[in-house]
Short mmCIF file of C-alpha atoms and ligand atoms in Angstrom, two decimals:
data_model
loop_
_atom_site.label_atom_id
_atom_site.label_comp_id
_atom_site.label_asym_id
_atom_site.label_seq_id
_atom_site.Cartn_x
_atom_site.Cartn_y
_atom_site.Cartn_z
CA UNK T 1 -16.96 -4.91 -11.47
CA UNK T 2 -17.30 -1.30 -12.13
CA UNK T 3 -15.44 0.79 -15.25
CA UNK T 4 -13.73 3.61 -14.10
CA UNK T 5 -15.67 5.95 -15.26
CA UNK T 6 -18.36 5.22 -12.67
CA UNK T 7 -15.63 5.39 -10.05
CA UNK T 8 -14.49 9.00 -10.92
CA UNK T 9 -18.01 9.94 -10.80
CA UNK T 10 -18.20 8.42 -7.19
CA UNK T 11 -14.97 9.91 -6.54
CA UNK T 12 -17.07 13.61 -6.90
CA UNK T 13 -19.24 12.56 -4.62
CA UNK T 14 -16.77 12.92 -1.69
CA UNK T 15 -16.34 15.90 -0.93
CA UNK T 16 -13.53 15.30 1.63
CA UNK T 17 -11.75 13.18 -1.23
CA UNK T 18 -12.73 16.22 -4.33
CA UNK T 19 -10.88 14.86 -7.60
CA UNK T 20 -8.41 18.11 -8.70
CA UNK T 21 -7.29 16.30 -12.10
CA UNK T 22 -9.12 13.92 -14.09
CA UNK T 23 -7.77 12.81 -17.46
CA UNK T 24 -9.99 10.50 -19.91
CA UNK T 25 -9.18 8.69 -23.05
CA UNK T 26 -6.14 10.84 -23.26
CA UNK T 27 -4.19 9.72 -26.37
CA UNK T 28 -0.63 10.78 -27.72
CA UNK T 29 0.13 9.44 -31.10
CA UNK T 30 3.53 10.50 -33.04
CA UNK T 31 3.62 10.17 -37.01
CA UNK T 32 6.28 8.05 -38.45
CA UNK T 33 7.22 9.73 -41.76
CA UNK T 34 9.09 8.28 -44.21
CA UNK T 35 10.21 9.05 -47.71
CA UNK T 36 10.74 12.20 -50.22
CA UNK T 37 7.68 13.57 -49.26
CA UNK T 38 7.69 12.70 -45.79
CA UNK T 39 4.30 11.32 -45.95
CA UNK T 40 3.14 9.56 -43.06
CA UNK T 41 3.34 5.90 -42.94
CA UNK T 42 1.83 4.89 -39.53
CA UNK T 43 1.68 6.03 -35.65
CA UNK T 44 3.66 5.93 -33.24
CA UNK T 45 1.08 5.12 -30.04
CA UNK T 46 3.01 6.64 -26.91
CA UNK T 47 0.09 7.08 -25.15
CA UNK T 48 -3.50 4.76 -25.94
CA UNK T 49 -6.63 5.81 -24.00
CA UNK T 50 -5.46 6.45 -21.31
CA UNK T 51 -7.99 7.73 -18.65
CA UNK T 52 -7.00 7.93 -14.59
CA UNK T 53 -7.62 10.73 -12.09
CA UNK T 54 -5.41 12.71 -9.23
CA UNK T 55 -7.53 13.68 -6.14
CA UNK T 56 -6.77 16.97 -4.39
CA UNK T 57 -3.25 16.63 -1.84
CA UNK T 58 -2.31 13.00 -3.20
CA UNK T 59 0.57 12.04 -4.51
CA UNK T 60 -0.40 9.27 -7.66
CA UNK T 61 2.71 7.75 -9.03
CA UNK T 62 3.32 6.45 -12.60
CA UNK T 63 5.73 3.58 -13.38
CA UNK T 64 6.43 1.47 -16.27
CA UNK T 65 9.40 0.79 -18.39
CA UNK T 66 11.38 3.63 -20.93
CA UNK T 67 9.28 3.80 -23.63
CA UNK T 68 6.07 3.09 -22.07
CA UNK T 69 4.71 6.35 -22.54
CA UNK T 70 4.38 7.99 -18.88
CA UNK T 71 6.48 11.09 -19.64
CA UNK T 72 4.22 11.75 -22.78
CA UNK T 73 1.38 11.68 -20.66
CA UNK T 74 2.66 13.93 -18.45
CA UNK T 75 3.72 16.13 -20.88
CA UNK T 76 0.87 16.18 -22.79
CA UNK T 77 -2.03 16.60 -19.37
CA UNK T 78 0.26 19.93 -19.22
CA UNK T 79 0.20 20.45 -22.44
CA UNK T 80 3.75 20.77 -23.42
CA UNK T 81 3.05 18.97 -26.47
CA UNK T 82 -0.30 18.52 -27.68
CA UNK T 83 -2.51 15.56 -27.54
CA UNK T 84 -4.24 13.55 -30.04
CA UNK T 85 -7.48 12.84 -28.28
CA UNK T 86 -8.97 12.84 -25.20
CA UNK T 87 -10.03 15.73 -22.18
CA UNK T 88 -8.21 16.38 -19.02
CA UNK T 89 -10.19 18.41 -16.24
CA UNK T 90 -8.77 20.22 -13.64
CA UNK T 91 -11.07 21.84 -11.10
CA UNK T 92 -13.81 20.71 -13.67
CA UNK T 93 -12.31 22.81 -16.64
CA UNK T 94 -10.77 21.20 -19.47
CA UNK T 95 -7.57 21.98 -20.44
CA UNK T 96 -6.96 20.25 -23.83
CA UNK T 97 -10.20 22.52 -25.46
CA UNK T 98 -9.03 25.67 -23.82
CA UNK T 99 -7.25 28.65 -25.83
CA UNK T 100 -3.66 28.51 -25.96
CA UNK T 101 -4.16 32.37 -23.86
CA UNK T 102 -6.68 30.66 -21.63
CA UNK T 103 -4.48 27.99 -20.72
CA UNK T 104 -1.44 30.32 -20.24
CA UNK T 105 -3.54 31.45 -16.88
CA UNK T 106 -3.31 28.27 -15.64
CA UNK T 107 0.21 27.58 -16.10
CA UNK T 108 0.91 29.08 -12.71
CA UNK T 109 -1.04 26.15 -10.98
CA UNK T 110 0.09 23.11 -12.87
CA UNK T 111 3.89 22.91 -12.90
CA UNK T 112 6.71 20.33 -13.82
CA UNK T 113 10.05 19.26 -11.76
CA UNK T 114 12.11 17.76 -14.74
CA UNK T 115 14.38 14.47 -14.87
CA UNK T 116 17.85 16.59 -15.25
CA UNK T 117 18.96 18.78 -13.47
CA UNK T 118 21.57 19.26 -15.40
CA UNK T 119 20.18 19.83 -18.71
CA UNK T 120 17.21 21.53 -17.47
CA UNK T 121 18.51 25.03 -16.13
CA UNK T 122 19.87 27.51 -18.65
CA UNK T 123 23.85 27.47 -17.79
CA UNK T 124 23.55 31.27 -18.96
CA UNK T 125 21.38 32.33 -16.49
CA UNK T 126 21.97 33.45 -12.80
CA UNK T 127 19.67 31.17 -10.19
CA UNK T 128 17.80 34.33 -9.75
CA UNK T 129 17.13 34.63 -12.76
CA UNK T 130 15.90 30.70 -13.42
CA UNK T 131 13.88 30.70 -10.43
CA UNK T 132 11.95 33.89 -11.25
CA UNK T 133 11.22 33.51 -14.92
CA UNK T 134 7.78 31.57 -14.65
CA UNK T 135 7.04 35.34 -12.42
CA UNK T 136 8.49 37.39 -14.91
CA UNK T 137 6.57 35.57 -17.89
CA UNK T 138 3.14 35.88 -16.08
CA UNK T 139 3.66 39.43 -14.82
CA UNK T 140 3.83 38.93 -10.89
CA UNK T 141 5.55 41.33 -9.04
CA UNK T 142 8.19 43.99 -9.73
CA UNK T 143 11.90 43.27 -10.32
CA UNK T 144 13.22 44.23 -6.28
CA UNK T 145 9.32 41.72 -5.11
CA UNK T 146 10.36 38.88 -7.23
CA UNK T 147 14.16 39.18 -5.94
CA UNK T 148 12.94 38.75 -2.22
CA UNK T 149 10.44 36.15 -3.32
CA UNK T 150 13.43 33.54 -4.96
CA UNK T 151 15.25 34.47 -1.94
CA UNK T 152 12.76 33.61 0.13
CA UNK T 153 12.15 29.98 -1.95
CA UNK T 154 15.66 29.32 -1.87
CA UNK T 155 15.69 29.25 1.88
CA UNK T 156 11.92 26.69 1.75
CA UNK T 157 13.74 24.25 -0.49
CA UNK T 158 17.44 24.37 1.76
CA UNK T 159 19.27 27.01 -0.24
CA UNK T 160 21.32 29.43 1.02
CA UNK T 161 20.06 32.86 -0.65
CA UNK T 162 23.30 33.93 -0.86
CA UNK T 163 23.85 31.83 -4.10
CA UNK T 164 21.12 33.63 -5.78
CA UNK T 165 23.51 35.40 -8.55
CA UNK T 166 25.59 31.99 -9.10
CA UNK T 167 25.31 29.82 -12.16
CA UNK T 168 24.20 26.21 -12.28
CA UNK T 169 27.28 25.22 -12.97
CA UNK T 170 28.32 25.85 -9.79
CA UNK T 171 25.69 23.70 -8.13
CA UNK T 172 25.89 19.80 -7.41
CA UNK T 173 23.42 17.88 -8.88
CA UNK T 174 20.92 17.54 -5.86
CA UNK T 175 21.11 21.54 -5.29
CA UNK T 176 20.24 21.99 -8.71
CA UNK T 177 17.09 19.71 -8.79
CA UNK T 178 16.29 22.02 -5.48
CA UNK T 179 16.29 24.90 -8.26
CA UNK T 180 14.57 23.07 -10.10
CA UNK T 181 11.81 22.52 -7.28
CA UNK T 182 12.16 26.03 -6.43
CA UNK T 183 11.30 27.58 -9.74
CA UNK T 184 7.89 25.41 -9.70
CA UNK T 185 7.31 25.90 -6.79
CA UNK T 186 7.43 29.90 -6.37
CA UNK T 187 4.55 30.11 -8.91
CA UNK T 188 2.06 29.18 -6.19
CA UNK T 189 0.92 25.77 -7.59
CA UNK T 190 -1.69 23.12 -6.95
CA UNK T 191 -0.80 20.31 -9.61
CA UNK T 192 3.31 19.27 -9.87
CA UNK T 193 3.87 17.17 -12.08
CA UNK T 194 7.60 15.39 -10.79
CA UNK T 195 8.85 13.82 -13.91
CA UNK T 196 11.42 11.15 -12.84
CA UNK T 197 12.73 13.93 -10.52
CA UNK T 198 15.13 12.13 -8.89
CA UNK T 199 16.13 9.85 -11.54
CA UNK T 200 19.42 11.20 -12.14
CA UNK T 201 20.66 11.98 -8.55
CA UNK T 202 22.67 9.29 -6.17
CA UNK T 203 20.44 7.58 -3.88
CA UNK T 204 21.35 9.41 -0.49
CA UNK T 205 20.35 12.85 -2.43
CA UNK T 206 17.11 11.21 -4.05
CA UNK T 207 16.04 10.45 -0.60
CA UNK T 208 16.88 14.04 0.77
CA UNK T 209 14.69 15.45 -2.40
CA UNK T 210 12.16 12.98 -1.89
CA UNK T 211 11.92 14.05 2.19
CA UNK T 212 11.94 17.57 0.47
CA UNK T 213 8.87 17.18 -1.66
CA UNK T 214 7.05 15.47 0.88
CA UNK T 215 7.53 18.06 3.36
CA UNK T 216 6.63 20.87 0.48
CA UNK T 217 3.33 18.85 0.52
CA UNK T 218 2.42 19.32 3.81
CA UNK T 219 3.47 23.07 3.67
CA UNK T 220 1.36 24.03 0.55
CA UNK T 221 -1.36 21.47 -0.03
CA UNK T 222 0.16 20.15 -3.38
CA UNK T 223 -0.79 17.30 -5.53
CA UNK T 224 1.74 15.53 -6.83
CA UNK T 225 2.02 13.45 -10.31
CA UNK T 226 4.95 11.65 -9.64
CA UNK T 227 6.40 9.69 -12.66
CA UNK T 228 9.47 7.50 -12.09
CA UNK T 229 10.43 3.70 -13.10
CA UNK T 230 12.34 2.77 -9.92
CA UNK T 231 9.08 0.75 -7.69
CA UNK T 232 10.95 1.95 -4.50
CA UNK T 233 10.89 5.98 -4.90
CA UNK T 234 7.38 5.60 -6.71
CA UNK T 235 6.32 3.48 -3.10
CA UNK T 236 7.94 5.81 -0.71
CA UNK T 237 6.13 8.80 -2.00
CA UNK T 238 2.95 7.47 -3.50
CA UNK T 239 -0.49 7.33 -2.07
CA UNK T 240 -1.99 5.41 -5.19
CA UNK T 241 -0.36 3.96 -8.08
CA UNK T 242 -0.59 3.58 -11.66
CA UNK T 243 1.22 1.26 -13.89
CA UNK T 244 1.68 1.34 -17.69
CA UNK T 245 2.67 -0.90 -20.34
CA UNK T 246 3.11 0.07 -24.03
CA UNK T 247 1.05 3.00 -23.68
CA UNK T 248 -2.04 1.52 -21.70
CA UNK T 249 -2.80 1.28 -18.20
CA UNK T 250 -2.85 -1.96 -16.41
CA UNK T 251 -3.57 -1.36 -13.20
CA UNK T 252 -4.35 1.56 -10.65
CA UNK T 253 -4.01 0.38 -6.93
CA UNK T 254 -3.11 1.87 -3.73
CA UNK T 255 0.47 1.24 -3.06
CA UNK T 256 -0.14 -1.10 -0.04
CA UNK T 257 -2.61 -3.09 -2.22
CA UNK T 258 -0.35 -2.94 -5.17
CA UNK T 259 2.57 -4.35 -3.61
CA UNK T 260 0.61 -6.76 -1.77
CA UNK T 261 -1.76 -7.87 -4.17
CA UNK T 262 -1.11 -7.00 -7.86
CA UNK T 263 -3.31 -8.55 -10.34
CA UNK T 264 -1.54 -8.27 -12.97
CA UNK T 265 1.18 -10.53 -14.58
CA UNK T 266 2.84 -7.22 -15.48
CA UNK T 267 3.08 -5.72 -12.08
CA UNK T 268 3.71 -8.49 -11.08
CA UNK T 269 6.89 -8.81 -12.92
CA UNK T 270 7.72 -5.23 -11.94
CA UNK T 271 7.40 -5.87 -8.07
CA UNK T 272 9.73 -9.02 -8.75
CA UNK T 273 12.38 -7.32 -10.28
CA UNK T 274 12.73 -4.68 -7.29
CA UNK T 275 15.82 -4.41 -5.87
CA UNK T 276 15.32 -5.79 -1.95
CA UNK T 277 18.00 -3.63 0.24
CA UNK T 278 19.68 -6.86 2.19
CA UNK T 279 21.95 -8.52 -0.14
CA UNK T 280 22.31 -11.30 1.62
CA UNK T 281 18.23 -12.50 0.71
CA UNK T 282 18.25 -14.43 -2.52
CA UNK T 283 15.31 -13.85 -4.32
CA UNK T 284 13.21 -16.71 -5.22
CA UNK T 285 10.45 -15.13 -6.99
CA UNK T 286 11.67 -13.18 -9.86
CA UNK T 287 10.11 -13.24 -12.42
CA UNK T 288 12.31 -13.21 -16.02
CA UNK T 289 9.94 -12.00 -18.69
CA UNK T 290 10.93 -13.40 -21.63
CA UNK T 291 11.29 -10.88 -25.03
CA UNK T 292 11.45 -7.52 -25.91
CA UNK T 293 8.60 -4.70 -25.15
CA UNK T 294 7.00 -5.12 -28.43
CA UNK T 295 6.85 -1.42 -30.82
CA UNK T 296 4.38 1.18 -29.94
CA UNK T 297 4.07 1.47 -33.88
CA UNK T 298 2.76 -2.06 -34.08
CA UNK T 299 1.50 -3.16 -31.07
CA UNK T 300 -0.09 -6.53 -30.14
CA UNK T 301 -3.28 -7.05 -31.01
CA UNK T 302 -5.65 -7.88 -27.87
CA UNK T 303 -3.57 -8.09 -24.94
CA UNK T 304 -0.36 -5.71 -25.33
CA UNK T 305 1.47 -7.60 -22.80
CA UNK T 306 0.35 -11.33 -23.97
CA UNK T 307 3.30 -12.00 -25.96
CA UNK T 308 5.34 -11.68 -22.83
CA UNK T 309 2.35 -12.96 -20.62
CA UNK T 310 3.03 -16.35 -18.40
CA UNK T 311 -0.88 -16.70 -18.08
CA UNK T 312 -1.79 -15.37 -21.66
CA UNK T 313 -4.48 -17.95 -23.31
CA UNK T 314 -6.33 -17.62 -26.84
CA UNK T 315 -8.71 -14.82 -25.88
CA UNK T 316 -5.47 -12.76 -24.81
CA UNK T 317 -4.57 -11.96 -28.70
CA UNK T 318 -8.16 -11.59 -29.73
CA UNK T 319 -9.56 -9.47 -27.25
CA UNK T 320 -8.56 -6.52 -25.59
CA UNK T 321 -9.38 -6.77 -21.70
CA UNK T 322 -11.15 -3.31 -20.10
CA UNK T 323 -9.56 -1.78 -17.49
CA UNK T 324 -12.22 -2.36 -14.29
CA UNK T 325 -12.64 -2.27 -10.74
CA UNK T 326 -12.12 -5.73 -9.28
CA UNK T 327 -12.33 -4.39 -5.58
CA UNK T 328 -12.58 -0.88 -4.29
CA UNK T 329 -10.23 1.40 -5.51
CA UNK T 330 -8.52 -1.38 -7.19
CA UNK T 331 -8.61 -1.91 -10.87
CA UNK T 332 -6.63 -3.98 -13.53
CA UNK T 333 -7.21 -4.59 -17.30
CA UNK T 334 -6.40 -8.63 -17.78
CA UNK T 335 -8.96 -11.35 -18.79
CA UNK T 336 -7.66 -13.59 -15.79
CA UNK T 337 -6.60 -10.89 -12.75
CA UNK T 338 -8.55 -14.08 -10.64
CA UNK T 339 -5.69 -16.68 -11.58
CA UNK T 340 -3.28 -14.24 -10.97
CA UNK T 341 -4.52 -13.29 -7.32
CA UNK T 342 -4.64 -17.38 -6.75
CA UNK T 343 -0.92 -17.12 -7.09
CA UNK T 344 -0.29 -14.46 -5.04
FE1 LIG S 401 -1.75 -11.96 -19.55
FE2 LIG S 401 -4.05 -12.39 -20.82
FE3 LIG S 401 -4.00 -10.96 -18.58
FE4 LIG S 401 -2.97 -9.97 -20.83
S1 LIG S 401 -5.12 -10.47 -20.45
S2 LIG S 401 -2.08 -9.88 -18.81
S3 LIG S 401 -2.08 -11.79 -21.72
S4 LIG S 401 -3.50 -13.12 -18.79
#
């Protein structure tokens, strides 16, 4: 069994597979503050050493439960909010030690498709205007080149440029997450980072923006972060795919090995409680985890999943289990990923 570290340094070693994002021992913590003074009384742990990496023109997806800290870490590998601890390389540089003016040059290249598409487009603001502001900011073009450019990204994500002075309002909710997509995507980037993009649409639109982004893909080489609690979107999309629980990672597999072969009682769980499309199937293995995710500002000791955990056993609560490679590519952090692979 090999830690991942060793397996990102492998990774390098390919050139045809080159790594374009590697994050290590990222960590988000939040202060819980509490009286007069607002002194701080503990830590919130959204996001606990967290270390995984995104090679060049894949799409890695991220699922876990609300609360289980995959929007912080997307947030925070971008840098809209700052992180506790930890380094996250792209193209070998790190981001998180970089100047806040350094960092603003790489903006362009890393860029983020929000959840709503409602809330996040300015209802003040002509489409033109939304979709050219990330130019504007960094100084590309003049005002009559950036017109013709949103124009011309309107039409590559299935606009019609002839809405370019309307208002959101005036979109539905799918043509607005095109926007969305549109105003990332006009900056030229390597790195999106999709954070539940299509969370909030119907599902006949979530598969046309899903079609969309794979398509874009093709087009412009992109890499892909794509964060998102429904198992089916993350599997359509997905090349690889990494699951978190109460801040930590559990396990990082591709998606055919993940579906077919999880190793951990927690996936496990996940891939159980996926919807299958016939209703007519009953479902005999779902798995009911019993209990509530336990607080990120007191999590379980050893373990974070044991208290929940149909396999758990003594050493669960005591010790912490490493996340490691238990076949190539394929790595989960439990004590007894074996027992678990009996049953599958
Ligand atoms: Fe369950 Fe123990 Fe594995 Fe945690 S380490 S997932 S409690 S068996």
């Amino acid at each position: 069994m090999r830690k991942l570290e060793k397996l990102q340094n492998d990774s390098k070693a390919k050139t045809d597979e080159k790594v374009l994002l590697e994050v290590k021992n990222l960590k988000k913590y939040f202060p819980i503050k509490a009286g007069v003074f607002k002194r701080t009384v503990g830590w919130v742990k959204a996001v606990d050493d967290v270390s995984f990496f995104i090679r060049k023109g894949e799409t890695l997806g991220l699922v876990g439960e609300s609360g289980c800290g995959k929007t912080t870490t997307g947030r925070t590998i971008l840098r809209l909010i700052e992180p506790t601890a930890g380094s996250v390389h792209y193209n070998g540089e790190d981001l998180l030690a970089m100047s806040k003016r350094k960092m603003n040059k790489y903006r362009t290249k890393l860029q983020m498709i929000f959840q709503d598409p409602y809330g996040s487009l300015d209802p003040r603001m002509r489409v033109k205007d939304i979709i050219a502001e990330g130019l504007k900011a960094a100084h590309i073009g003049n005002r009559k080149e950036r017109y013709e450019m949103v124009k011309e990204y309107m039409e590559k994500v299935g606009l019609s440029p002839l809405y370019v002075n309307r208002f959101p309002h005036e979109f539905s909710g799918g043509q607005r997450q095109r926007i969305g997509i549109a105003r990332a995507l006009i900056m030229n980037p390597e790195l999106i980072v999709c954070d539940e993009a299509v969370s909030a649409l119907d599902v006949s639109i979530q598969a046309q923006i899903l079609n969309l982004l794979d398509d874009l893909q093709k087009e412009f080489n992109l890499t892909y972060l794509f964060i998102a609690h429904d198992l089916n979107v993350v599997k359509h999309i997905s090349d690889r795919i990494v699951v978190m629980y109460l801040g930590k990672i559990v396990e990082i597999a591709s998606k055919h090995e993940l579906f077919n072969n999880p190793l951990h009682p927690y996936t496990k769980a996940l891939l159980s409680a996926n919807p299958i499309p016939d209703p007519t199937i009953e479902r005999k293995d779902r798995i009911i985890l019993q209990g509530d995710v336990p607080s990120p500002a007191n999590p379980p000791k050893g373990c974070r999943f044991h208290p929940r955990c149909w396999l758990a056993k003594p050493v669960c609560s005591e010790e912490e289990p490493p996340l490691v490679e238990v076949r190539p590519d394929h790595y989960v952090a439990c004590h007894f990923w074996e027992e678990m692979e009996k049953q599958n």
